[in-house]
GROMACS .gro file of C-alpha atoms in nm:
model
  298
    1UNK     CA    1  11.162  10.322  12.139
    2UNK     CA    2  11.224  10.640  11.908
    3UNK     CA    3  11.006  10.906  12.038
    4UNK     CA    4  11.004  10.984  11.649
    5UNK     CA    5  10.740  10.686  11.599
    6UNK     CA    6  10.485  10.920  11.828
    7UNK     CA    7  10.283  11.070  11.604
    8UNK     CA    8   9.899  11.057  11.472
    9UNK     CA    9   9.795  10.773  11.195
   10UNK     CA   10   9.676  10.946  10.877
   11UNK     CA   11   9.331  10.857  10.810
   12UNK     CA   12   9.148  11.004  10.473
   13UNK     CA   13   8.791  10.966  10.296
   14UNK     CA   14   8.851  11.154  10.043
   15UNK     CA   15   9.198  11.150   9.766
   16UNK     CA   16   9.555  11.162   9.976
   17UNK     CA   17   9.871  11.397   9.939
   18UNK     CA   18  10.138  11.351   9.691
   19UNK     CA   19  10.344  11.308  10.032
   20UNK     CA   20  10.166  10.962  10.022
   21UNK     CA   21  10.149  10.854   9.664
   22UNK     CA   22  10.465  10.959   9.508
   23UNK     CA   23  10.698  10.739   9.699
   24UNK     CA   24  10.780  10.403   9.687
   25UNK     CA   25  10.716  10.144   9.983
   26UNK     CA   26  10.889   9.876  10.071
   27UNK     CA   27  10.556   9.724  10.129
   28UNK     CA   28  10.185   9.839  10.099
   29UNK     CA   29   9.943   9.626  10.318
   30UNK     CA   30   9.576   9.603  10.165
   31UNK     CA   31   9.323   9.546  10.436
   32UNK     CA   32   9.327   9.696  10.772
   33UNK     CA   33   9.193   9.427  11.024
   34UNK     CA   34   9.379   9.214  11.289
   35UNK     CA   35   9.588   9.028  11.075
   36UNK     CA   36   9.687   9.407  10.856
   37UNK     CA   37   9.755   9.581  11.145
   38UNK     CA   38   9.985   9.327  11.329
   39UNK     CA   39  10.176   9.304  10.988
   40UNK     CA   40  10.227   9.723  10.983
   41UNK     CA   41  10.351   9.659  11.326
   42UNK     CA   42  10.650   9.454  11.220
   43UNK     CA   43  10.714   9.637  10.903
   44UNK     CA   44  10.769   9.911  11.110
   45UNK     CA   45  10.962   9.769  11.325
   46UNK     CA   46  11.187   9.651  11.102
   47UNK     CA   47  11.238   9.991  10.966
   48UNK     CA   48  11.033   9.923  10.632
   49UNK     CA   49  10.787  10.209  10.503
   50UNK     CA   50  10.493  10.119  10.484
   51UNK     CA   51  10.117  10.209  10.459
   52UNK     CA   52   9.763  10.085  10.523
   53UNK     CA   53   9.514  10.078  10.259
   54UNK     CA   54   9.168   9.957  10.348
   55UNK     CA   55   8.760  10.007  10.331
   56UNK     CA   56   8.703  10.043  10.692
   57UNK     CA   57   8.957   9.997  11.022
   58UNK     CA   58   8.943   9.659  11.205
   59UNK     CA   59   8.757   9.486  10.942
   60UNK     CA   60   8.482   9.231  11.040
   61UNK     CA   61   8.636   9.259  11.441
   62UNK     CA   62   8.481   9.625  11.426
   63UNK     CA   63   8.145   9.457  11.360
   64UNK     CA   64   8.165   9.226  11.633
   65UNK     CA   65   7.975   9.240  11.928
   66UNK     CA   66   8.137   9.084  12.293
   67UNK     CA   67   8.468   8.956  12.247
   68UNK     CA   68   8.561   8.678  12.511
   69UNK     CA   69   8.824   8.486  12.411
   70UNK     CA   70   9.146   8.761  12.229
   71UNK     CA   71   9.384   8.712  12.475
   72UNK     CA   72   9.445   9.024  12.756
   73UNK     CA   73   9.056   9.074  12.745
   74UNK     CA   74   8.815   8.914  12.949
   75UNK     CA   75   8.522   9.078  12.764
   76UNK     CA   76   8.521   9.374  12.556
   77UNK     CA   77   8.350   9.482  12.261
   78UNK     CA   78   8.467   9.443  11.878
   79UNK     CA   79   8.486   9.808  11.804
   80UNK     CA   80   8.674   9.889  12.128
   81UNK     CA   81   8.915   9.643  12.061
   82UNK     CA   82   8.987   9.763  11.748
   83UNK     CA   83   9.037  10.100  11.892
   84UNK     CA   84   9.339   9.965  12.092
   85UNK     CA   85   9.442   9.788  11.762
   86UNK     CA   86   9.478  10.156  11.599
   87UNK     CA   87   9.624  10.316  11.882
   88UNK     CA   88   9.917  10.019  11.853
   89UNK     CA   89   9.978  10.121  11.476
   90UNK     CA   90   9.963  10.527  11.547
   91UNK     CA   91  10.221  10.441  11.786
   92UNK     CA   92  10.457  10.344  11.453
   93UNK     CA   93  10.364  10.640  11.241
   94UNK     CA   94  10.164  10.384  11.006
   95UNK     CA   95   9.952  10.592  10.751
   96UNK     CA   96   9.629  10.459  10.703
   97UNK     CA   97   9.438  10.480  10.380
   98UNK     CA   98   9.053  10.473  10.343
   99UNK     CA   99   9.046  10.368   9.996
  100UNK     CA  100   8.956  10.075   9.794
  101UNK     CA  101   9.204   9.884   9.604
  102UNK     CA  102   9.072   9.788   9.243
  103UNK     CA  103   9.384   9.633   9.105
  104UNK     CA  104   9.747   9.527   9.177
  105UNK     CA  105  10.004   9.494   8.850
  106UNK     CA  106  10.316   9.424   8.835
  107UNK     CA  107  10.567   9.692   8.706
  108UNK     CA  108  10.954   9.589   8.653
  109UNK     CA  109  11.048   9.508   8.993
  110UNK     CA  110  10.779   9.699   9.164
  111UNK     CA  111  10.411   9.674   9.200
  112UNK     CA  112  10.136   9.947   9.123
  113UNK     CA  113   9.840   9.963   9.340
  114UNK     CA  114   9.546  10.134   9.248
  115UNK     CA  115   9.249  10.229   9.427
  116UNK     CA  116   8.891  10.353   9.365
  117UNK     CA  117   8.953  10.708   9.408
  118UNK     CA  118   9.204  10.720   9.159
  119UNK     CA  119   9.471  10.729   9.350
  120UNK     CA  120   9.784  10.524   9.267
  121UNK     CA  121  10.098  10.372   9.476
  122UNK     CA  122  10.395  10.206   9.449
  123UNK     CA  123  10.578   9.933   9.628
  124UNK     CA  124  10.844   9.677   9.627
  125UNK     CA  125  10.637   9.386   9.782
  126UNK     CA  126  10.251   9.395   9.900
  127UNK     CA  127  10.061   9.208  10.204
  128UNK     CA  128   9.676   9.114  10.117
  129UNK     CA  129   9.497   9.096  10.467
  130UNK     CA  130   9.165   9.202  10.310
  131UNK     CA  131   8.982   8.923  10.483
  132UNK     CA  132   8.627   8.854  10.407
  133UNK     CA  133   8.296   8.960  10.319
  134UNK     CA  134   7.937   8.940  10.482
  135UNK     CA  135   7.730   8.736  10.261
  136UNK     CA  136   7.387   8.881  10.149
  137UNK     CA  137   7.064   8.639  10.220
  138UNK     CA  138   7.008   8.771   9.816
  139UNK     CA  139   6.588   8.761   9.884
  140UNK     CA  140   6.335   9.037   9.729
  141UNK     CA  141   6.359   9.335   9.978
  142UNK     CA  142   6.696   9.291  10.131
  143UNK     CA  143   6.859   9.563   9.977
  144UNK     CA  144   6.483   9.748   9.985
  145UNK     CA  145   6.517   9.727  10.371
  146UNK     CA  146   6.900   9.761  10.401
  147UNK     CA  147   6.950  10.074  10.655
  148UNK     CA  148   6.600  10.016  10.743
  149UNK     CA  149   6.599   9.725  10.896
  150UNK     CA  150   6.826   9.515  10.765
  151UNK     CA  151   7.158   9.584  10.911
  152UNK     CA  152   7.486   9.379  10.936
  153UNK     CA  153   7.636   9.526  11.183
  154UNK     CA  154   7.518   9.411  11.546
  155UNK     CA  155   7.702   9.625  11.745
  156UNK     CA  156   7.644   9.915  11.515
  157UNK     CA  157   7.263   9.949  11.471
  158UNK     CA  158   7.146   9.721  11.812
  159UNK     CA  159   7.102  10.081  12.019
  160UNK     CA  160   6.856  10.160  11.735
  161UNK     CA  161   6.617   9.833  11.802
  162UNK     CA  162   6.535   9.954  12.187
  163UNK     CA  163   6.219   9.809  12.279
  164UNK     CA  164   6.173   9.628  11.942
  165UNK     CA  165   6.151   9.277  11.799
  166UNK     CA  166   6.411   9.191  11.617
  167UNK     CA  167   6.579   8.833  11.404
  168UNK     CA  168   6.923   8.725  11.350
  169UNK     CA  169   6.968   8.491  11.054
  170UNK     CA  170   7.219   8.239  11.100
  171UNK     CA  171   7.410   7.932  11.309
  172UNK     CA  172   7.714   8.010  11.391
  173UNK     CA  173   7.914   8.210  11.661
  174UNK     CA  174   7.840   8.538  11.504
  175UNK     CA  175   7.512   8.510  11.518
  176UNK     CA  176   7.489   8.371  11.837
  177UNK     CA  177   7.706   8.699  11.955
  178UNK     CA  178   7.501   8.939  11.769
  179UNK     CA  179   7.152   8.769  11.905
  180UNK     CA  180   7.294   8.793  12.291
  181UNK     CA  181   7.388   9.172  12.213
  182UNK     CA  182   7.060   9.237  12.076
  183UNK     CA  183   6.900   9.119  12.384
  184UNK     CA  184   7.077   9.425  12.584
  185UNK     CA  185   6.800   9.635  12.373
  186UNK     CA  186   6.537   9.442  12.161
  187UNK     CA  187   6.236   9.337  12.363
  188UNK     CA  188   6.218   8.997  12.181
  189UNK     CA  189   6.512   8.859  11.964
  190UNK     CA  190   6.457   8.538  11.654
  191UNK     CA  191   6.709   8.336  11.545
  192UNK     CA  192   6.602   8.242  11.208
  193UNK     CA  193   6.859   7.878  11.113
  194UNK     CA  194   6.849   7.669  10.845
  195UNK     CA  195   6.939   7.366  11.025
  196UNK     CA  196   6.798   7.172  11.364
  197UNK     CA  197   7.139   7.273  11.537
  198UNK     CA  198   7.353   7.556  11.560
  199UNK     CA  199   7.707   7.587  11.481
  200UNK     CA  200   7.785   7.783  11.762
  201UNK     CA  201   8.052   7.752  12.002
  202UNK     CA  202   7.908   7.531  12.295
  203UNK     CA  203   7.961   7.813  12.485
  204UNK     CA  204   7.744   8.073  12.283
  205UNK     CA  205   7.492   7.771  12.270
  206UNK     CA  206   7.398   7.761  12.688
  207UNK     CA  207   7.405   8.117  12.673
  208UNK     CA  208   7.094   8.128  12.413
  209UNK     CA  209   6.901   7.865  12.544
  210UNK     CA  210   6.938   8.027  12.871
  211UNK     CA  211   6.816   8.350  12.749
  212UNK     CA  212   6.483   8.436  12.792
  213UNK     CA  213   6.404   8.690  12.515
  214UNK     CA  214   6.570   8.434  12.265
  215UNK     CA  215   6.379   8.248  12.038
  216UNK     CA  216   6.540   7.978  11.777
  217UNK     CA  217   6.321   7.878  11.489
  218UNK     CA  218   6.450   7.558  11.356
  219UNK     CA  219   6.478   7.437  10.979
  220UNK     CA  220   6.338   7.772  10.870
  221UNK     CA  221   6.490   8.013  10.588
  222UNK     CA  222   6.411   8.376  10.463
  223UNK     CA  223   6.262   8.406  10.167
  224UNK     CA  224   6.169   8.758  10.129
  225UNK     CA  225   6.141   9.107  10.373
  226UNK     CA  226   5.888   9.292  10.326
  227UNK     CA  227   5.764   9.647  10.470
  228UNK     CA  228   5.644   9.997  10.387
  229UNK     CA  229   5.924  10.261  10.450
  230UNK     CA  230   6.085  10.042  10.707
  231UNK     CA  231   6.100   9.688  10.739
  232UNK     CA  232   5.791   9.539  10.900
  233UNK     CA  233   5.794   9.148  10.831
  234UNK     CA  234   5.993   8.858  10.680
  235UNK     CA  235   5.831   8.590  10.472
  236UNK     CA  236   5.968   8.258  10.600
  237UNK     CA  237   5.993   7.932  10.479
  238UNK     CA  238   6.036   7.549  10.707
  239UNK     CA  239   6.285   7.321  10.548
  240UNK     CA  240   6.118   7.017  10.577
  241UNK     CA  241   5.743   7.084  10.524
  242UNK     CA  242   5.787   7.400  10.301
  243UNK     CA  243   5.498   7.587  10.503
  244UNK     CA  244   5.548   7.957  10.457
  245UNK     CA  245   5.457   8.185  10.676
  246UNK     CA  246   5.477   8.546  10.824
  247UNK     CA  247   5.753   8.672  11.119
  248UNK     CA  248   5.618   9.051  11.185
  249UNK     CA  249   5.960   9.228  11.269
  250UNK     CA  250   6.141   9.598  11.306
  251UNK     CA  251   6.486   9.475  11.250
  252UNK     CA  252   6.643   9.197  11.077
  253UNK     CA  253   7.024   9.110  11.155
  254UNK     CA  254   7.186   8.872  10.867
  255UNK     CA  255   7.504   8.717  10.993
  256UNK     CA  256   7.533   8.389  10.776
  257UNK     CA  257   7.898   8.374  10.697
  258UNK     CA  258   8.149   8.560  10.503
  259UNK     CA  259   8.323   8.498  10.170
  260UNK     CA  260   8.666   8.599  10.012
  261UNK     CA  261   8.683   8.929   9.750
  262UNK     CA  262   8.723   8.635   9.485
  263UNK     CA  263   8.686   8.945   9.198
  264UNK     CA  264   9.010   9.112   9.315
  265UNK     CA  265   9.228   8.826   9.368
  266UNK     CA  266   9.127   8.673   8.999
  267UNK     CA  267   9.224   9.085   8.869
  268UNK     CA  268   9.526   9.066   9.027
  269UNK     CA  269   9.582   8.678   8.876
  270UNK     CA  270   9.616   8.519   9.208
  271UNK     CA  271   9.634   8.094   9.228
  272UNK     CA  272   9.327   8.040   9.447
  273UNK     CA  273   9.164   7.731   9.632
  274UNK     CA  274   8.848   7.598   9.524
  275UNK     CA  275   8.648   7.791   9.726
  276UNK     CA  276   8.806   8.137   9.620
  277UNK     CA  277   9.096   8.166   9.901
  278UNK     CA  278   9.442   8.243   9.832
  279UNK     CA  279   9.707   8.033   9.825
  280UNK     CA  280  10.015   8.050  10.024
  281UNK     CA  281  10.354   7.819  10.108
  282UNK     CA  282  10.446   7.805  10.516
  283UNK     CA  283  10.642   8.172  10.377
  284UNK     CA  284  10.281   8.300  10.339
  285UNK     CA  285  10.382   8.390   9.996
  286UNK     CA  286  10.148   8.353   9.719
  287UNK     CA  287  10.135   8.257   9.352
  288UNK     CA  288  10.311   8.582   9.220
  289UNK     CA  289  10.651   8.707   9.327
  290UNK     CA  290  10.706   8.986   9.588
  291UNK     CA  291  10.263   8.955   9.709
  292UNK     CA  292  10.201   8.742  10.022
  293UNK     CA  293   9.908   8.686  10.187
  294UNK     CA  294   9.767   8.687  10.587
  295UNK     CA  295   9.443   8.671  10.767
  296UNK     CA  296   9.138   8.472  10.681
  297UNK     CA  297   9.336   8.208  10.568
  298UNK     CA  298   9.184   7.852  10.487
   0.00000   0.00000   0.00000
């Protein structure tokens, strides 16, 4: 391979270089997670210029905790992995963006992205990988508590909980993976679930009920976090009975799902499902022209 591809990926906060606006690309890829950076890959590849525009590198895989089943890696943590994914695209000379894209419109037979800062690019087609959101539990105190906490990022904040008790809200495998990371450091770890079963991969289940610092409190939803300057309880709530009553806690780790940027794709006048996703034919194109569409599919 060209020795010419060999050089560092451009990463900036803060407004970019005419270098980077004032060109046109064959394609501009918005999101930078798995299914972004695998498509900057090929673009390159094929010889296309391209760039990277996205909120934060590796998307929700840099907010994972253990990673057991991507193939080549027995076990290795979300942010790691996503270090190796950005090490594959520096190897293309991919620039990488850290912006926020507000709008896409078409112009003529190009497309005009624009971002938050105010910056503005051009291109001749455009890739959405933007994936999905965390969803918010949306209680009194969440966003009063959020940073001191309430965190949703597991493998970001879990070295901060050392010694503590801590909950994870939620069924499913990232829960499960964030509640068997927090173990590694909380003294005592909750997993607060709406339901009498998890959702879980049977896998992640034996692993919990095998834990001894893990506790699972059935049928039972948040209904509001409460604290002085740092989170110090949440005010729970069964199911079935409606009892409410008092979980004393230092940290509080929400991981009940995600959900699409639904807001961007109806700016940018995107066909969507019911349930906000875009949709594509088997050519992953979408309902306008020249924009296709990867990653977080349904």
């Amino acid at each position: 391979m060209s020795s010419t591809f060999k050089i560092s990926v451009t990463k900036m906060d803060f407004g970019v270089s005419e270098e980077l606006t004032g060109k046109v690309y064959d394609t501009v890829i918005i999101g930078g997670g798995p299914a972004g950076m695998s498509a900057a890959i090929y673009a390159a590849r094929y010889g296309m210029s391209t760039i990277i525009i996205t909120e934060e590198v590796g998307g929700q895989v840099a907010k994972a905790g253990w990673v057991e089943n991507y193939l080549g890696y027995t076990r290795i943590m979300g942010p790691d992995l996503v270090t190796k994914f950005e090490e594959h695209v520096k190897y293309y000379n991919v620039p990488i963006i850290i912006d926020s894209v507000e709008n896409v419109e078409r112009d003529g037979d190009l497309f005009k992205i624009y971002t938050l800062n105010g910056d503005e690019y051009t291109a001749r087609t455009v890739i959405l990988t933007v994936g999905e959101k965390k969803r918010k539990l949306n209680v009194p105190g969440e966003d009063t508590y959020n940073g001191r906490g309430v965190s949703y990022c597991a493998p970001c904040d879990a070295p901060l909980f050392k010694g503590k008790v801590v909950a994870v809200v939620g069924g499913g495998d990232s829960a499960a993976s964030a509640a068997l990371l927090l173990t590694e450091y909380a003294s005592k770890v909750y997993i607060i679930h709406r339901r009498n079963q998890l959702r879980a991969q049977k896998y992640y289940q034996d692993l919990l009920l095998k834990n001894p610092k893990i506790e699972i409190i059935w049928n039972t939803v948040v209904k509001e976090l409460q604290g002085d300057k740092l989170l110090r309880k949440a005010v729970l709530q069964r199911v079935d009975t409606k009892e409410i009553f008092e979980l004393p806690l230092d940290g509080l780790f929400v991981e009940i799902g995600a959900e699409p940027p639904v807001d961007l794709f109806k700016r940018i006048g995107l066909e969507l499902s019911q349930d906000g996703y875009i949709k594509v034919n088997h050519l992953m194109e979408t309902s306008i022209p020249g924009i296709y569409a990867a990653g977080g599919l349904r």
